[in-house]
mmCIF file of C-alpha atoms and ligand atoms in Angstrom:
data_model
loop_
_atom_site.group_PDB
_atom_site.id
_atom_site.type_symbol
_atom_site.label_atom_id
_atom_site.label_comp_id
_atom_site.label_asym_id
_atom_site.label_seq_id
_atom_site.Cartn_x
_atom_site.Cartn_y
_atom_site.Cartn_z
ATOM 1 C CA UNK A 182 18.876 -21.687 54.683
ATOM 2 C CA UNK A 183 18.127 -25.390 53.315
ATOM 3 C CA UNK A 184 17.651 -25.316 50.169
ATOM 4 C CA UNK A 185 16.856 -28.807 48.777
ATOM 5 C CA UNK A 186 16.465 -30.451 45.307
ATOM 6 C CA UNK A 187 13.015 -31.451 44.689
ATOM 7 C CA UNK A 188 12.674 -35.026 43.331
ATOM 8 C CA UNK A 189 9.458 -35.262 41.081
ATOM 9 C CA UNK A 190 9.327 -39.163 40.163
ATOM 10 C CA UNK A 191 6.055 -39.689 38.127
ATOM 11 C CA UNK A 192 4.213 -42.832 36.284
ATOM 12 C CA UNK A 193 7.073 -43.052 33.595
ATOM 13 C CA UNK A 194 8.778 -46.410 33.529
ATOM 14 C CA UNK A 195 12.498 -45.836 34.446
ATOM 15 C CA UNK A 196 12.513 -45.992 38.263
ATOM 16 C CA UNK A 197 15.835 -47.159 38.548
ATOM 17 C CA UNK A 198 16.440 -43.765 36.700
ATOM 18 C CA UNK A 199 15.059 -41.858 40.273
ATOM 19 C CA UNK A 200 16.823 -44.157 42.293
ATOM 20 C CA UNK A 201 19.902 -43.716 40.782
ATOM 21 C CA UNK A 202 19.397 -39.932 40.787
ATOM 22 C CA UNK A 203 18.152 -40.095 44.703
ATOM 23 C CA UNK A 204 21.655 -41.757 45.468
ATOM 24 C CA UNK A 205 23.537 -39.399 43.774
ATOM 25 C CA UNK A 206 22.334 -36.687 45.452
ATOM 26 C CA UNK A 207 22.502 -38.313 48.807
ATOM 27 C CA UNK A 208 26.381 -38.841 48.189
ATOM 28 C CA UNK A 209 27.232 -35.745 47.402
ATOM 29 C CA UNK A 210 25.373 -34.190 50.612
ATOM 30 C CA UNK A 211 22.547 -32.636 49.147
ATOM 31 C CA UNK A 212 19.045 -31.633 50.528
ATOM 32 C CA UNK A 213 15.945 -33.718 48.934
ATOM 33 C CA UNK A 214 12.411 -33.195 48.811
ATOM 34 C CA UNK A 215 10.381 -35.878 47.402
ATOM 35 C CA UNK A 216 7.280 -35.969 45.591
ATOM 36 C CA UNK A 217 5.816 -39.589 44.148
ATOM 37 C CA UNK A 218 2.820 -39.224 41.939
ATOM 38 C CA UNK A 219 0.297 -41.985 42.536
ATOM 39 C CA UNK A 220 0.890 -43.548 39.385
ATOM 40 C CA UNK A 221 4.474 -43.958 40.047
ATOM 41 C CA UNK A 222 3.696 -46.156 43.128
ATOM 42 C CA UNK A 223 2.670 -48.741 40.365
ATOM 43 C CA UNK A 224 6.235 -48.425 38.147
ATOM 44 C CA UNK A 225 7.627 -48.503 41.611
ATOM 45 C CA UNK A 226 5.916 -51.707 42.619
ATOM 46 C CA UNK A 227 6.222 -53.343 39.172
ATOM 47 C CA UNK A 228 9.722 -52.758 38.729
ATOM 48 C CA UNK A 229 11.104 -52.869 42.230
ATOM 49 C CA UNK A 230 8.289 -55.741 43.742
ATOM 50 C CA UNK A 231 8.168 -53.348 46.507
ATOM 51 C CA UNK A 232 5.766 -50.882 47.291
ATOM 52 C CA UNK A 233 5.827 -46.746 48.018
ATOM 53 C CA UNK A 234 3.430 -45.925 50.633
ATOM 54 C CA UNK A 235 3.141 -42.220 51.960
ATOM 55 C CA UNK A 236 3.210 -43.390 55.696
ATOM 56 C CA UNK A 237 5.779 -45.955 55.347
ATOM 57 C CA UNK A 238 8.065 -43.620 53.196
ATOM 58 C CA UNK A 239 11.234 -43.923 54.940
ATOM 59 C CA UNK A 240 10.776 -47.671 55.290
ATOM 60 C CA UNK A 241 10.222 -47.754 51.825
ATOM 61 C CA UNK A 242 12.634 -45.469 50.428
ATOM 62 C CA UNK A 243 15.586 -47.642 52.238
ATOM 63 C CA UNK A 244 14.202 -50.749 50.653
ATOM 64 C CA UNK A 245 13.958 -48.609 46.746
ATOM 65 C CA UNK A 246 17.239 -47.369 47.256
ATOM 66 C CA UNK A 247 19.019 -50.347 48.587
ATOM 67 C CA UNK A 248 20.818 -48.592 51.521
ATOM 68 C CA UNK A 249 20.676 -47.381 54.753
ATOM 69 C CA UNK A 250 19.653 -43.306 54.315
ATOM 70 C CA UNK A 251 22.068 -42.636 57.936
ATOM 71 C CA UNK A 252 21.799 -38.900 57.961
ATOM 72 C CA UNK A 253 20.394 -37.796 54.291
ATOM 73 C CA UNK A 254 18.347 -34.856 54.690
ATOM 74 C CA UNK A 255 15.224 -35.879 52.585
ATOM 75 C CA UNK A 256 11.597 -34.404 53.285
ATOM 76 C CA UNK A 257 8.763 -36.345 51.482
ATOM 77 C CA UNK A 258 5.744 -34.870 50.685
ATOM 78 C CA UNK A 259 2.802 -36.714 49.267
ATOM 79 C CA UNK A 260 1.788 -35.970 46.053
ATOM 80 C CA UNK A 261 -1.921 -34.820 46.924
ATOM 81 C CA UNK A 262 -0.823 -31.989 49.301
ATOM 82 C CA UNK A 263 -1.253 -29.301 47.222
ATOM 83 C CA UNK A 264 -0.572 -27.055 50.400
ATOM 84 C CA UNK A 265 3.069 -28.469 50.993
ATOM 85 C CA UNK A 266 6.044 -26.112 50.559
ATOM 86 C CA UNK A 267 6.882 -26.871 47.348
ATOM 87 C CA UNK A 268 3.937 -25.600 45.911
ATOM 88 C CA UNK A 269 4.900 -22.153 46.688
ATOM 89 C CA UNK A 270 7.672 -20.029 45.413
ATOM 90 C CA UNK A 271 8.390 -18.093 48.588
ATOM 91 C CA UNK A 272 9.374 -22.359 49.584
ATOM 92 C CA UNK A 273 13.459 -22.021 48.901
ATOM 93 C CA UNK A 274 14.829 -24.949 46.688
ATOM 94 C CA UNK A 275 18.209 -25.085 44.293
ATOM 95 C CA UNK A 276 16.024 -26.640 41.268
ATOM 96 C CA UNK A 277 13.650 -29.657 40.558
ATOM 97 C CA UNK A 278 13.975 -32.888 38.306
ATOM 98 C CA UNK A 279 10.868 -34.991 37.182
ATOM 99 C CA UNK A 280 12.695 -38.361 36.900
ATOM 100 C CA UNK A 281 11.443 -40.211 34.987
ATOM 101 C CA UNK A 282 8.688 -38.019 33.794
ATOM 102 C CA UNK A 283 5.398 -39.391 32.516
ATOM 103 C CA UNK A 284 4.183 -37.985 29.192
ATOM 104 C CA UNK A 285 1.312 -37.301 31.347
ATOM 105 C CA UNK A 286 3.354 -35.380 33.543
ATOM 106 C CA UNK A 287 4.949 -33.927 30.456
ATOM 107 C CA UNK A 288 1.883 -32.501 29.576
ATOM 108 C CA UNK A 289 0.513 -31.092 32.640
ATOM 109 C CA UNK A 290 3.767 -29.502 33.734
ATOM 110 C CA UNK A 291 3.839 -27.764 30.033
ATOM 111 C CA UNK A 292 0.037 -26.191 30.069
ATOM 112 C CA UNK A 293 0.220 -25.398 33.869
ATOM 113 C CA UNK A 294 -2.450 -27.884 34.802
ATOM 114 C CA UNK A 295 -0.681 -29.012 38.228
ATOM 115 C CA UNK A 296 -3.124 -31.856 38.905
ATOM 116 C CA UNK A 297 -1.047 -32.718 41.810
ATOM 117 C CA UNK A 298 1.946 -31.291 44.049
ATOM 118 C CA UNK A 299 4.923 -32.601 41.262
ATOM 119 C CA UNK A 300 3.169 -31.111 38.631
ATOM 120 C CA UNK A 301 2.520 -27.631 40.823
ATOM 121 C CA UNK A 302 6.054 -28.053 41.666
ATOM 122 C CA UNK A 303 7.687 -28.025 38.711
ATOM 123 C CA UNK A 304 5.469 -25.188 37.727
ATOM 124 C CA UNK A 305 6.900 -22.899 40.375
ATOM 125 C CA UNK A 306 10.132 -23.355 39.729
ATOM 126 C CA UNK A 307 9.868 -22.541 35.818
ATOM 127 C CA UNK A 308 7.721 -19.363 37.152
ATOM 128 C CA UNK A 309 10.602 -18.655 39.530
ATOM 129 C CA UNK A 310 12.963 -19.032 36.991
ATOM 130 C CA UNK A 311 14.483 -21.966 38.638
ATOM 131 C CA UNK A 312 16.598 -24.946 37.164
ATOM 132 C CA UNK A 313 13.959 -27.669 36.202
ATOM 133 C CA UNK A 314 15.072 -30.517 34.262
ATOM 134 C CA UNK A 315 12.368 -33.154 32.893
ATOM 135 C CA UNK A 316 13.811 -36.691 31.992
ATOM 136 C CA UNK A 317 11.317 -38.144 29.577
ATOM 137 C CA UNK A 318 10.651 -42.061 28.824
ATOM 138 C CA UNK A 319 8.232 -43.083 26.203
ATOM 139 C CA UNK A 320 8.639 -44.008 22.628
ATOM 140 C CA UNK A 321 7.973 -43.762 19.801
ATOM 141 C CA UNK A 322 6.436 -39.984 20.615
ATOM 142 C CA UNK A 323 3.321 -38.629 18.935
ATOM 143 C CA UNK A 324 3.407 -34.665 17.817
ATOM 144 C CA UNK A 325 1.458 -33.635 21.051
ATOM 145 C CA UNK A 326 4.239 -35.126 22.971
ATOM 146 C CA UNK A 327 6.636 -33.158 21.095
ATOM 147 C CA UNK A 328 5.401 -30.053 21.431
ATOM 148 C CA UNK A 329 4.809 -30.160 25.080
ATOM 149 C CA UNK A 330 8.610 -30.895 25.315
ATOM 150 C CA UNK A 331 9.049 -27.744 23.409
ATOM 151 C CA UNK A 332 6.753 -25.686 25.642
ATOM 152 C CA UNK A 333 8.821 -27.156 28.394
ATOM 153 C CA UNK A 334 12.334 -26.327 26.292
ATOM 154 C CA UNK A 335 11.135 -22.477 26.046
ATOM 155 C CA UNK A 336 9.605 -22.440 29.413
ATOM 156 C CA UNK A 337 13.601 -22.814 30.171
ATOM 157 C CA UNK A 338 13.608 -26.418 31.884
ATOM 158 C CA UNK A 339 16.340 -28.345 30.865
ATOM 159 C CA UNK A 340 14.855 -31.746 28.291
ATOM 160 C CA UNK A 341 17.203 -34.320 29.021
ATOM 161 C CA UNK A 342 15.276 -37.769 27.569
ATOM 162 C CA UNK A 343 16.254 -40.976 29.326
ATOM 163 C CA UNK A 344 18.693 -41.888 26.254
ATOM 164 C CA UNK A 345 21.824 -43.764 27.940
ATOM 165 C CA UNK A 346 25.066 -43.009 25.817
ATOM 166 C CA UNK A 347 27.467 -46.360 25.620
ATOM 167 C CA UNK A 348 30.657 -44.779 24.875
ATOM 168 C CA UNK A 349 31.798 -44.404 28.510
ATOM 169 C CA UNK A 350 31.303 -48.256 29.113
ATOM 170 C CA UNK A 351 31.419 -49.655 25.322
ATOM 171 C CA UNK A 352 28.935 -52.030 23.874
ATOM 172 C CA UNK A 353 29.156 -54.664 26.830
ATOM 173 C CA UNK A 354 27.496 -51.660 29.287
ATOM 174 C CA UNK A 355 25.573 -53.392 32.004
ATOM 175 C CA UNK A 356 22.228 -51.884 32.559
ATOM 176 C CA UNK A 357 23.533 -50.392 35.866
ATOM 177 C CA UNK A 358 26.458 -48.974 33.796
ATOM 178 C CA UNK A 359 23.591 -47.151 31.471
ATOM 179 C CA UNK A 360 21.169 -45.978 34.103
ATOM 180 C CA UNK A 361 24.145 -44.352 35.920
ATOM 181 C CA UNK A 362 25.048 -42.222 32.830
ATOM 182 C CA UNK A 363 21.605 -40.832 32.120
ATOM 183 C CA UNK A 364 21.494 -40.243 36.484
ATOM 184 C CA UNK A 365 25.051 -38.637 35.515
ATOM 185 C CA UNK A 366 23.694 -36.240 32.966
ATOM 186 C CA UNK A 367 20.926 -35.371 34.934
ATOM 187 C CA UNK A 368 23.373 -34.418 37.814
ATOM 188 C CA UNK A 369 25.313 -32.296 35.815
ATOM 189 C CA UNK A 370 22.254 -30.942 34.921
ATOM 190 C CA UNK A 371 21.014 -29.762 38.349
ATOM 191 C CA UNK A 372 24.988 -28.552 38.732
ATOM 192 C CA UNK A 373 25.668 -31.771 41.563
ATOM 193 C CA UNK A 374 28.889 -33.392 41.503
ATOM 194 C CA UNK A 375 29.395 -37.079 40.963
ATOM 195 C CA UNK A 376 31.535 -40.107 39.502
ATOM 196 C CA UNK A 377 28.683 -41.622 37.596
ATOM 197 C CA UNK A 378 30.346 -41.877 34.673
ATOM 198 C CA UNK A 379 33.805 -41.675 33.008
ATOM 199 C CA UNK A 380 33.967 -38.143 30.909
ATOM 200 C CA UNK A 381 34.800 -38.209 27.518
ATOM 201 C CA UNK A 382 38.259 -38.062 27.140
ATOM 202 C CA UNK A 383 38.888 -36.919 23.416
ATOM 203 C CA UNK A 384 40.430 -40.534 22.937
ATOM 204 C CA UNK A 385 38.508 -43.300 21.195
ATOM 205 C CA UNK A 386 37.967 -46.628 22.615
ATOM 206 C CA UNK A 387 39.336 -45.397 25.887
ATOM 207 C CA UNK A 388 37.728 -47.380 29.128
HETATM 208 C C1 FMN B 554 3.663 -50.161 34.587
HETATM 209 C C2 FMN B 554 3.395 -48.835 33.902
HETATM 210 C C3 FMN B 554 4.353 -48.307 33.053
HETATM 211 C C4 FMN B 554 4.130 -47.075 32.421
HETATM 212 N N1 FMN B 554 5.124 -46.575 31.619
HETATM 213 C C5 FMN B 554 4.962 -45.354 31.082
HETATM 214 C C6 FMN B 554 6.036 -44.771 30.339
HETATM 215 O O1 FMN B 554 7.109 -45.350 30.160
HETATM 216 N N2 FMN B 554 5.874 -43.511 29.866
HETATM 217 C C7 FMN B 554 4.715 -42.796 30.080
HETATM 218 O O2 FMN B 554 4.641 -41.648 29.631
HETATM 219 N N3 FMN B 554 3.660 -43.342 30.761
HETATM 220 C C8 FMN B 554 3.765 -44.593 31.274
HETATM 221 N N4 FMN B 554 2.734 -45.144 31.997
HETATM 222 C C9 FMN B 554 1.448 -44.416 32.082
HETATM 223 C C10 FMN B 554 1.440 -43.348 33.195
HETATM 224 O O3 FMN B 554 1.627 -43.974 34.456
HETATM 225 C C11 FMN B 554 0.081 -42.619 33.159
HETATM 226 O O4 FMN B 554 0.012 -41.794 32.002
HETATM 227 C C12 FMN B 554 -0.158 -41.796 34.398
HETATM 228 O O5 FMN B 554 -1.371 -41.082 34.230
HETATM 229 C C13 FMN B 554 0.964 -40.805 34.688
HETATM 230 O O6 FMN B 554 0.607 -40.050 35.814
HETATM 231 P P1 FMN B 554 1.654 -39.093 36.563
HETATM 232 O O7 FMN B 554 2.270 -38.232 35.510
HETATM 233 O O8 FMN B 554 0.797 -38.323 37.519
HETATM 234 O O9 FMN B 554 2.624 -39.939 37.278
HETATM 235 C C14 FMN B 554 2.918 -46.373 32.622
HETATM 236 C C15 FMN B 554 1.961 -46.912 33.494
HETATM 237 C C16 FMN B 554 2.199 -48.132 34.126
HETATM 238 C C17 FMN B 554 1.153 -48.679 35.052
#
């Protein structure tokens, strides 16, 4: 039975987080399902100068990513079709990651609003019992934003903020070198295999 990863990328700014994530699982053979919220299509556009259009998705997604998507198995589903599998939890997936995930999102996912299919999503998988993990990017945080992260840590998803850590590449890190570790942890997270990063190796200042 396919059981994909869904892909929940919402308004946040960190798209190079998703793509990094989407590549990830591609290389290690995984199923996808993708979900873009609308607002994402503008951190898409602004920090990629290329657009995400439903119909064009493929097109698109090649351009995002940088790469030819040969055989991936990805199914995209746009983010108003509140009647597409993943919005029911008879529809078989492994686990779901909001990356990056608006506070928006945040909020919604936490007081079961699903205002659109990412947000429903997620929702059925932490019903389900399922491995969610939500990547947050904003700061500084109020106390709302804080507690819906809490709802969302005792609702059982995994919180795993877009905080890169430098001591795999030391301070001269290039941005790629930082996105790849959060997209690392994240993978871990969802159990996928990759060689994002180099693991700690109990010895300081070792690169
Ligand atoms: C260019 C741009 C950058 C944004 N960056 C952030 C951000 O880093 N974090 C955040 O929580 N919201 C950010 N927002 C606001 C969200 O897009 C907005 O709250 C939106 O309603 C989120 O909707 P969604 O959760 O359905 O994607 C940004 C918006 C734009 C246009």
């Amino acid at each position: 039975m396919r059981k994909p990863t869904i892909v929940g990328v919402s308004g946040a700014s960190g798209t190079p987080y998703a793509a990094a994530v989407l590549r990830g699982l591609i290389d290690a053979g995984e199923s996808i399902d993708l979900v873009v919220s609308r607002a994402a299509r503008l951190t898409i556009l602004d920090e990629t100068g290329h657009a995400f259009r439903d119909a064009h998705w493929k097109d698109d997604l090649t351009t995002w990513l940088g790469r030819d998507l040969g055989g991936a198995d990805i199914v995209h589903w746009p983010a108003g079709d509140l009647a597409a599998g993943p919005s029911s939890g008879s529809y078989p997936a492994r686990g779901m990651v909001v990356v990056p995930a608006s506070t928006a999102a945040c909020a919604g996912i936490a007081i079961g609003l699903s205002k659109d299919l990412l947000q429903r999503a997620a929702e059925v998988h932490l019903k389900e019992r399922r491995r969610v993990v939500v990547v947050p990017r904003e700061t500084p945080v109020t106390r709302s934003h804080l507690e819906h992260l809490i709802a969302l840590h005792d609702a059982g998803a995994v919180v795993l903020p877009a905080s890169p850590g430098f001591y795999g590449a030391g301070a001269s890190a290039s941005a790629q070198q930082l996105i790849d570790f959060v997209a690392g942890k994240i993978l871990d997270a969802l159990g996928v295999e990759h060689t994002l990063f180099r693991r700690w190796t109990g010895e300081l200042g070792a690169r």
